[in-house]
JSON list of C-alpha atoms in Angstrom, two decimals:
[
{"chain": "A", "resi": 1, "resn": "MET", "atom": "CA", "xyz": [-8.66, -27.52, 16.51]},
{"chain": "A", "resi": 2, "resn": "ILE", "atom": "CA", "xyz": [-5.42, -29.32, 17.24]},
{"chain": "A", "resi": 3, "resn": "CYS", "atom": "CA", "xyz": [-3.00, -28.73, 20.08]},
{"chain": "A", "resi": 4, "resn": "PRO", "atom": "CA", "xyz": [0.48, -27.83, 18.79]},
{"chain": "A", "resi": 5, "resn": "ALA", "atom": "CA", "xyz": [2.13, -29.24, 21.92]},
{"chain": "A", "resi": 6, "resn": "CYS", "atom": "CA", "xyz": [0.44, -32.59, 22.57]},
{"chain": "A", "resi": 7, "resn": "ASN", "atom": "CA", "xyz": [-1.30, -33.04, 19.19]},
{"chain": "A", "resi": 8, "resn": "THR", "atom": "CA", "xyz": [-4.65, -33.67, 20.87]},
{"chain": "A", "resi": 9, "resn": "GLU", "atom": "CA", "xyz": [-7.66, -33.15, 18.61]},
{"chain": "A", "resi": 10, "resn": "ASN", "atom": "CA", "xyz": [-10.12, -30.80, 20.31]},
{"chain": "A", "resi": 11, "resn": "ASN", "atom": "CA", "xyz": [-13.62, -30.50, 18.85]},
{"chain": "A", "resi": 12, "resn": "SER", "atom": "CA", "xyz": [-14.99, -28.10, 21.44]},
{"chain": "A", "resi": 13, "resn": "ASN", "atom": "CA", "xyz": [-14.81, -24.32, 21.34]},
{"chain": "A", "resi": 14, "resn": "GLU", "atom": "CA", "xyz": [-11.98, -24.24, 23.87]},
{"chain": "A", "resi": 15, "resn": "GLU", "atom": "CA", "xyz": [-9.22, -21.71, 23.28]},
{"chain": "A", "resi": 16, "resn": "TYR", "atom": "CA", "xyz": [-6.64, -23.79, 25.19]},
{"chain": "A", "resi": 17, "resn": "CYS", "atom": "CA", "xyz": [-6.02, -27.55, 25.19]},
{"chain": "A", "resi": 18, "resn": "LEU", "atom": "CA", "xyz": [-7.79, -29.30, 28.04]},
{"chain": "A", "resi": 19, "resn": "THR", "atom": "CA", "xyz": [-4.98, -31.88, 28.13]},
{"chain": "A", "resi": 20, "resn": "CYS", "atom": "CA", "xyz": [-1.89, -29.67, 28.38]},
{"chain": "A", "resi": 21, "resn": "GLY", "atom": "CA", "xyz": [-3.04, -26.02, 28.43]},
{"chain": "A", "resi": 22, "resn": "GLN", "atom": "CA", "xyz": [-1.30, -24.98, 25.18]},
{"chain": "A", "resi": 23, "resn": "LYS", "atom": "CA", "xyz": [-3.04, -22.47, 22.89]},
{"chain": "A", "resi": 24, "resn": "LEU", "atom": "CA", "xyz": [-5.03, -24.34, 20.24]},
{"chain": "A", "resi": 25, "resn": "ILE", "atom": "CA", "xyz": [-4.44, -23.63, 16.56]},
{"chain": "A", "resi": 26, "resn": "GLU", "atom": "CA", "xyz": [-6.26, -24.49, 13.38]},
{"chain": "A", "resi": 27, "resn": "LYS", "atom": "CA", "xyz": [-4.70, -27.40, 11.50]},
{"chain": "A", "resi": 28, "resn": "ASN", "atom": "CA", "xyz": [-3.85, -25.15, 8.58]},
{"chain": "A", "resi": 29, "resn": "GLU", "atom": "CA", "xyz": [-2.74, -22.11, 10.60]},
{"chain": "A", "resi": 30, "resn": "LYS", "atom": "CA", "xyz": [0.72, -20.97, 9.51]},
{"chain": "A", "resi": 31, "resn": "GLU", "atom": "CA", "xyz": [3.00, -18.20, 10.68]},
{"chain": "A", "resi": 32, "resn": "THR", "atom": "CA", "xyz": [4.11, -15.66, 8.10]},
{"chain": "A", "resi": 33, "resn": "VAL", "atom": "CA", "xyz": [7.84, -15.86, 7.51]},
{"chain": "A", "resi": 34, "resn": "LEU", "atom": "CA", "xyz": [9.68, -12.72, 6.44]},
{"chain": "A", "resi": 35, "resn": "ASP", "atom": "CA", "xyz": [11.84, -12.97, 3.32]},
{"chain": "A", "resi": 36, "resn": "LYS", "atom": "CA", "xyz": [14.29, -10.41, 4.68]},
{"chain": "A", "resi": 37, "resn": "LYS", "atom": "CA", "xyz": [15.33, -11.13, 8.26]},
{"chain": "A", "resi": 38, "resn": "LEU", "atom": "CA", "xyz": [15.37, -8.32, 10.82]},
{"chain": "A", "resi": 39, "resn": "GLU", "atom": "CA", "xyz": [18.33, -7.25, 12.90]},
{"chain": "A", "resi": 40, "resn": "ILE", "atom": "CA", "xyz": [18.25, -7.21, 16.68]},
{"chain": "A", "resi": 41, "resn": "PRO", "atom": "CA", "xyz": [19.53, -3.92, 18.10]},
{"chain": "A", "resi": 42, "resn": "LYS", "atom": "CA", "xyz": [22.17, -4.47, 20.79]},
{"chain": "A", "resi": 43, "resn": "ASP", "atom": "CA", "xyz": [20.62, -1.82, 23.07]},
{"chain": "A", "resi": 44, "resn": "LYS", "atom": "CA", "xyz": [17.35, -3.72, 23.49]},
{"chain": "A", "resi": 45, "resn": "ILE", "atom": "CA", "xyz": [16.42, -5.79, 26.54]},
{"chain": "A", "resi": 46, "resn": "ILE", "atom": "CA", "xyz": [15.35, -9.11, 25.06]},
{"chain": "A", "resi": 47, "resn": "LEU", "atom": "CA", "xyz": [12.21, -10.72, 26.48]},
{"chain": "A", "resi": 48, "resn": "LEU", "atom": "CA", "xyz": [12.85, -14.30, 25.43]},
{"chain": "A", "resi": 49, "resn": "ASP", "atom": "CA", "xyz": [10.38, -17.16, 25.18]},
{"chain": "A", "resi": 50, "resn": "LEU", "atom": "CA", "xyz": [11.79, -20.62, 25.95]},
{"chain": "A", "resi": 51, "resn": "ASN", "atom": "CA", "xyz": [9.59, -23.28, 24.32]},
{"chain": "A", "resi": 52, "resn": "TYR", "atom": "CA", "xyz": [9.22, -23.04, 20.53]},
{"chain": "A", "resi": 53, "resn": "THR", "atom": "CA", "xyz": [11.60, -20.04, 20.49]},
{"chain": "A", "resi": 54, "resn": "LEU", "atom": "CA", "xyz": [14.94, -20.71, 22.18]},
{"chain": "A", "resi": 55, "resn": "ILE", "atom": "CA", "xyz": [14.36, -24.46, 22.08]},
{"chain": "A", "resi": 56, "resn": "SER", "atom": "CA", "xyz": [14.47, -25.62, 18.47]},
{"chain": "A", "resi": 57, "resn": "ASN", "atom": "CA", "xyz": [13.05, -29.11, 19.03]},
{"chain": "A", "resi": 58, "resn": "SER", "atom": "CA", "xyz": [10.15, -28.35, 21.41]},
{"chain": "A", "resi": 59, "resn": "TRP", "atom": "CA", "xyz": [7.70, -30.23, 19.22]},
{"chain": "A", "resi": 60, "resn": "ASP", "atom": "CA", "xyz": [9.88, -33.33, 19.05]},
{"chain": "A", "resi": 61, "resn": "ILE", "atom": "CA", "xyz": [10.39, -33.59, 22.83]},
{"chain": "A", "resi": 62, "resn": "ARG", "atom": "CA", "xyz": [6.88, -32.64, 23.91]},
{"chain": "A", "resi": 63, "resn": "TYR", "atom": "CA", "xyz": [6.14, -36.16, 25.23]},
{"chain": "A", "resi": 64, "resn": "ASP", "atom": "CA", "xyz": [9.51, -36.69, 26.94]},
{"chain": "A", "resi": 65, "resn": "ARG", "atom": "CA", "xyz": [9.45, -36.97, 30.71]},
{"chain": "A", "resi": 66, "resn": "LEU", "atom": "CA", "xyz": [11.55, -34.83, 33.01]},
{"chain": "A", "resi": 67, "resn": "PRO", "atom": "CA", "xyz": [14.52, -34.69, 33.40]},
{"chain": "A", "resi": 68, "resn": "GLU", "atom": "CA", "xyz": [15.14, -36.28, 29.98]},
{"chain": "A", "resi": 69, "resn": "LYS", "atom": "CA", "xyz": [13.05, -33.55, 28.36]},
{"chain": "A", "resi": 70, "resn": "ILE", "atom": "CA", "xyz": [15.48, -30.90, 29.58]},
{"chain": "A", "resi": 71, "resn": "HIS", "atom": "CA", "xyz": [18.55, -32.89, 28.56]},
{"chain": "A", "resi": 72, "resn": "ASN", "atom": "CA", "xyz": [17.10, -33.60, 25.09]},
{"chain": "A", "resi": 73, "resn": "ARG", "atom": "CA", "xyz": [16.64, -29.93, 24.28]},
{"chain": "A", "resi": 74, "resn": "LYS", "atom": "CA", "xyz": [18.38, -28.43, 21.31]},
{"chain": "A", "resi": 75, "resn": "TYR", "atom": "CA", "xyz": [18.72, -24.69, 20.97]},
{"chain": "A", "resi": 76, "resn": "GLU", "atom": "CA", "xyz": [18.45, -22.14, 18.19]},
{"chain": "A", "resi": 77, "resn": "HIS", "atom": "CA", "xyz": [22.16, -21.32, 18.06]},
{"chain": "A", "resi": 78, "resn": "GLU", "atom": "CA", "xyz": [21.62, -18.77, 15.30]},
{"chain": "A", "resi": 79, "resn": "LEU", "atom": "CA", "xyz": [19.20, -16.89, 17.58]},
{"chain": "A", "resi": 80, "resn": "VAL", "atom": "CA", "xyz": [21.62, -17.22, 20.50]},
{"chain": "A", "resi": 81, "resn": "GLU", "atom": "CA", "xyz": [24.34, -15.56, 18.40]},
{"chain": "A", "resi": 82, "resn": "LEU", "atom": "CA", "xyz": [22.02, -12.64, 17.63]},
{"chain": "A", "resi": 83, "resn": "ILE", "atom": "CA", "xyz": [21.05, -11.97, 21.27]},
{"chain": "A", "resi": 84, "resn": "LYS", "atom": "CA", "xyz": [24.03, -13.12, 23.34]},
{"chain": "A", "resi": 85, "resn": "ASP", "atom": "CA", "xyz": [25.35, -9.54, 23.74]},
{"chain": "A", "resi": 86, "resn": "ASN", "atom": "CA", "xyz": [21.97, -8.17, 24.83]},
{"chain": "A", "resi": 87, "resn": "TYR", "atom": "CA", "xyz": [20.50, -8.17, 28.32]},
{"chain": "A", "resi": 88, "resn": "VAL", "atom": "CA", "xyz": [18.24, -11.25, 28.21]},
{"chain": "A", "resi": 89, "resn": "ILE", "atom": "CA", "xyz": [15.18, -11.88, 30.36]},
{"chain": "A", "resi": 90, "resn": "LEU", "atom": "CA", "xyz": [13.73, -15.36, 29.93]},
{"chain": "A", "resi": 91, "resn": "ILE", "atom": "CA", "xyz": [9.98, -15.41, 30.63]},
{"chain": "A", "resi": 92, "resn": "THR", "atom": "CA", "xyz": [8.53, -18.86, 30.18]},
{"chain": "A", "resi": 93, "resn": "ALA", "atom": "CA", "xyz": [5.38, -20.88, 30.64]},
{"chain": "A", "resi": 94, "resn": "SER", "atom": "CA", "xyz": [7.58, -23.75, 31.84]},
{"chain": "A", "resi": 95, "resn": "PRO", "atom": "CA", "xyz": [7.14, -24.58, 35.51]},
{"chain": "A", "resi": 96, "resn": "TYR", "atom": "CA", "xyz": [9.43, -23.14, 38.17]},
{"chain": "A", "resi": 97, "resn": "CYS", "atom": "CA", "xyz": [10.43, -26.64, 39.29]},
{"chain": "A", "resi": 98, "resn": "THR", "atom": "CA", "xyz": [12.39, -26.96, 36.00]},
{"chain": "A", "resi": 99, "resn": "SER", "atom": "CA", "xyz": [14.20, -23.62, 36.32]},
{"chain": "A", "resi": 100, "resn": "PHE", "atom": "CA", "xyz": [17.51, -24.70, 37.85]},
{"chain": "A", "resi": 101, "resn": "GLU", "atom": "CA", "xyz": [18.12, -27.61, 35.45]},
{"chain": "A", "resi": 102, "resn": "SER", "atom": "CA", "xyz": [16.86, -25.61, 32.46]},
{"chain": "A", "resi": 103, "resn": "LEU", "atom": "CA", "xyz": [19.15, -22.64, 33.10]},
{"chain": "A", "resi": 104, "resn": "LYS", "atom": "CA", "xyz": [22.08, -24.96, 33.75]},
{"chain": "A", "resi": 105, "resn": "HIS", "atom": "CA", "xyz": [21.41, -26.81, 30.47]},
{"chain": "A", "resi": 106, "resn": "ILE", "atom": "CA", "xyz": [21.20, -23.53, 28.51]},
{"chain": "A", "resi": 107, "resn": "GLU", "atom": "CA", "xyz": [24.48, -22.35, 30.03]},
{"chain": "A", "resi": 108, "resn": "GLU", "atom": "CA", "xyz": [26.25, -25.65, 29.29]},
{"chain": "A", "resi": 109, "resn": "ASN", "atom": "CA", "xyz": [24.96, -25.92, 25.71]},
{"chain": "A", "resi": 110, "resn": "THR", "atom": "CA", "xyz": [24.99, -22.35, 24.39]},
{"chain": "A", "resi": 111, "resn": "SER", "atom": "CA", "xyz": [26.95, -19.13, 24.67]},
{"chain": "A", "resi": 112, "resn": "LEU", "atom": "CA", "xyz": [23.85, -17.40, 26.06]},
{"chain": "A", "resi": 113, "resn": "ARG", "atom": "CA", "xyz": [23.86, -15.85, 29.51]},
{"chain": "A", "resi": 114, "resn": "VAL", "atom": "CA", "xyz": [20.32, -15.41, 30.81]},
{"chain": "A", "resi": 115, "resn": "ASP", "atom": "CA", "xyz": [20.39, -12.34, 33.03]},
{"chain": "A", "resi": 116, "resn": "GLU", "atom": "CA", "xyz": [16.98, -12.86, 34.65]},
{"chain": "A", "resi": 117, "resn": "SER", "atom": "CA", "xyz": [14.31, -15.54, 34.41]},
{"chain": "A", "resi": 118, "resn": "TYR", "atom": "CA", "xyz": [10.66, -15.83, 35.34]},
{"chain": "A", "resi": 119, "resn": "TRP", "atom": "CA", "xyz": [8.76, -19.12, 35.45]},
{"chain": "A", "resi": 120, "resn": "ASN", "atom": "CA", "xyz": [5.21, -20.42, 35.52]},
{"chain": "A", "resi": 121, "resn": "PHE", "atom": "CA", "xyz": [3.11, -20.92, 38.59]},
{"chain": "A", "resi": 122, "resn": "ASN", "atom": "CA", "xyz": [-0.01, -22.32, 36.90]},
{"chain": "A", "resi": 123, "resn": "ARG", "atom": "CA", "xyz": [-1.19, -19.57, 34.56]},
{"chain": "A", "resi": 124, "resn": "ARG", "atom": "CA", "xyz": [-1.77, -19.43, 30.82]},
{"chain": "A", "resi": 125, "resn": "PRO", "atom": "CA", "xyz": [1.27, -18.13, 28.93]},
{"chain": "A", "resi": 126, "resn": "HIS", "atom": "CA", "xyz": [0.05, -14.65, 28.02]},
{"chain": "A", "resi": 127, "resn": "GLU", "atom": "CA", "xyz": [-1.49, -14.09, 31.48]},
{"chain": "A", "resi": 128, "resn": "LEU", "atom": "CA", "xyz": [1.67, -15.29, 33.19]},
{"chain": "A", "resi": 129, "resn": "LYS", "atom": "CA", "xyz": [3.96, -13.15, 31.07]},
{"chain": "A", "resi": 130, "resn": "HIS", "atom": "CA", "xyz": [1.78, -10.09, 31.62]},
{"chain": "A", "resi": 131, "resn": "TYR", "atom": "CA", "xyz": [1.98, -10.73, 35.37]},
{"chain": "A", "resi": 132, "resn": "TRP", "atom": "CA", "xyz": [5.80, -10.89, 35.32]},
{"chain": "A", "resi": 133, "resn": "MET", "atom": "CA", "xyz": [6.05, -7.79, 33.13]},
{"chain": "A", "resi": 134, "resn": "VAL", "atom": "CA", "xyz": [3.85, -5.71, 35.45]},
{"chain": "A", "resi": 135, "resn": "LYS", "atom": "CA", "xyz": [5.14, -7.10, 38.76]},
{"chain": "A", "resi": 136, "resn": "ALA", "atom": "CA", "xyz": [8.85, -7.51, 38.04]},
{"chain": "A", "resi": 137, "resn": "VAL", "atom": "CA", "xyz": [10.30, -6.43, 34.69]},
{"chain": "A", "resi": 138, "resn": "LEU", "atom": "CA", "xyz": [8.76, -2.98, 34.20]},
{"chain": "A", "resi": 139, "resn": "PRO", "atom": "CA", "xyz": [9.25, -1.87, 37.84]},
{"chain": "A", "resi": 140, "resn": "THR", "atom": "CA", "xyz": [12.90, -2.97, 37.68]},
{"chain": "A", "resi": 141, "resn": "HIS", "atom": "CA", "xyz": [13.91, -1.85, 34.18]},
{"chain": "A", "resi": 142, "resn": "GLY", "atom": "CA", "xyz": [11.46, 0.96, 33.48]},
{"chain": "A", "resi": 143, "resn": "ASP", "atom": "CA", "xyz": [8.24, 1.29, 31.56]},
{"chain": "A", "resi": 144, "resn": "ASP", "atom": "CA", "xyz": [9.68, 2.72, 28.34]},
{"chain": "A", "resi": 145, "resn": "PRO", "atom": "CA", "xyz": [8.49, 0.14, 25.78]},
{"chain": "A", "resi": 146, "resn": "ASP", "atom": "CA", "xyz": [11.24, 1.11, 23.34]},
{"chain": "A", "resi": 147, "resn": "LYS", "atom": "CA", "xyz": [13.81, -0.51, 25.68]},
{"chain": "A", "resi": 148, "resn": "TYR", "atom": "CA", "xyz": [12.41, -3.97, 24.99]},
{"chain": "A", "resi": 149, "resn": "LEU", "atom": "CA", "xyz": [12.11, -6.50, 22.19]},
{"chain": "A", "resi": 150, "resn": "ALA", "atom": "CA", "xyz": [10.06, -9.65, 22.79]},
{"chain": "A", "resi": 151, "resn": "ILE", "atom": "CA", "xyz": [10.95, -12.77, 20.82]},
{"chain": "A", "resi": 152, "resn": "GLU", "atom": "CA", "xyz": [7.89, -14.90, 21.39]},
{"chain": "A", "resi": 153, "resn": "SER", "atom": "CA", "xyz": [6.23, -17.95, 19.82]},
{"chain": "A", "resi": 154, "resn": "ASN", "atom": "CA", "xyz": [2.71, -17.47, 21.20]},
{"chain": "A", "resi": 155, "resn": "LYS", "atom": "CA", "xyz": [0.62, -14.98, 19.19]},
{"chain": "A", "resi": 156, "resn": "ASP", "atom": "CA", "xyz": [-1.58, -14.17, 22.21]},
{"chain": "A", "resi": 157, "resn": "THR", "atom": "CA", "xyz": [1.52, -13.31, 24.19]},
{"chain": "A", "resi": 158, "resn": "ARG", "atom": "CA", "xyz": [2.83, -11.19, 21.30]},
{"chain": "A", "resi": 159, "resn": "ALA", "atom": "CA", "xyz": [-0.51, -9.33, 21.36]},
{"chain": "A", "resi": 160, "resn": "MET", "atom": "CA", "xyz": [-0.16, -8.79, 25.12]},
{"chain": "A", "resi": 161, "resn": "TYR", "atom": "CA", "xyz": [3.33, -7.33, 24.65]},
{"chain": "A", "resi": 162, "resn": "ARG", "atom": "CA", "xyz": [2.01, -5.04, 21.90]},
{"chain": "A", "resi": 163, "resn": "LYS", "atom": "CA", "xyz": [-0.72, -3.78, 24.28]},
{"chain": "A", "resi": 164, "resn": "LEU", "atom": "CA", "xyz": [2.14, -2.76, 26.58]},
{"chain": "A", "resi": 165, "resn": "GLY", "atom": "CA", "xyz": [3.70, -0.95, 23.58]},
{"chain": "A", "resi": 166, "resn": "ILE", "atom": "CA", "xyz": [6.52, -3.50, 23.26]},
{"chain": "A", "resi": 167, "resn": "GLU", "atom": "CA", "xyz": [7.61, -4.78, 19.87]},
{"chain": "A", "resi": 168, "resn": "ALA", "atom": "CA", "xyz": [6.99, -8.53, 19.80]},
{"chain": "A", "resi": 169, "resn": "ARG", "atom": "CA", "xyz": [7.97, -10.89, 17.01]},
{"chain": "A", "resi": 170, "resn": "PRO", "atom": "CA", "xyz": [8.41, -14.61, 16.37]},
{"chain": "A", "resi": 171, "resn": "LYS", "atom": "CA", "xyz": [11.93, -15.96, 15.97]},
{"chain": "A", "resi": 172, "resn": "SER", "atom": "CA", "xyz": [11.25, -16.51, 12.27]},
{"chain": "A", "resi": 173, "resn": "ASP", "atom": "CA", "xyz": [11.51, -12.72, 11.78]},
{"chain": "A", "resi": 174, "resn": "PHE", "atom": "CA", "xyz": [15.19, -12.95, 12.81]},
{"chain": "A", "resi": 175, "resn": "ILE", "atom": "CA", "xyz": [16.49, -16.39, 11.77]}
]
């Protein structure tokens, strides 16, 4: 198993990297890419992943130190164009201590307005995002799963959203 974030080889049966906490993948694991891209309905609340979804160069900057890491980010402008008119909730495994600079950088470098954001406080991505959905998003916006569309890089997190009845897809389904 190899870590997609820090590229650490992991020979144990761990599900997550012991170095950085990222979900481990098989070396040959690939994501299916749709030939025909899907449209994003404008009436959906977008549950947006930050790393490997909104950020287009996450892999390239994975070793950068803060604050350079934030300032070196490049964004998926094609995805931004598709969701900029939706209500956008950013739910990320990135730590809370990076929230102010991250949101400022997104605002200065894209046309995206993030309406709400939820950050990590030391949990695995799918556990963290489930926590924020149950404790904040669903109580505030309602529990009708048809209101939401999750654009998410982590397949475990997509599975969690699906258990909540929410459609969850990787960005490659749209761009």
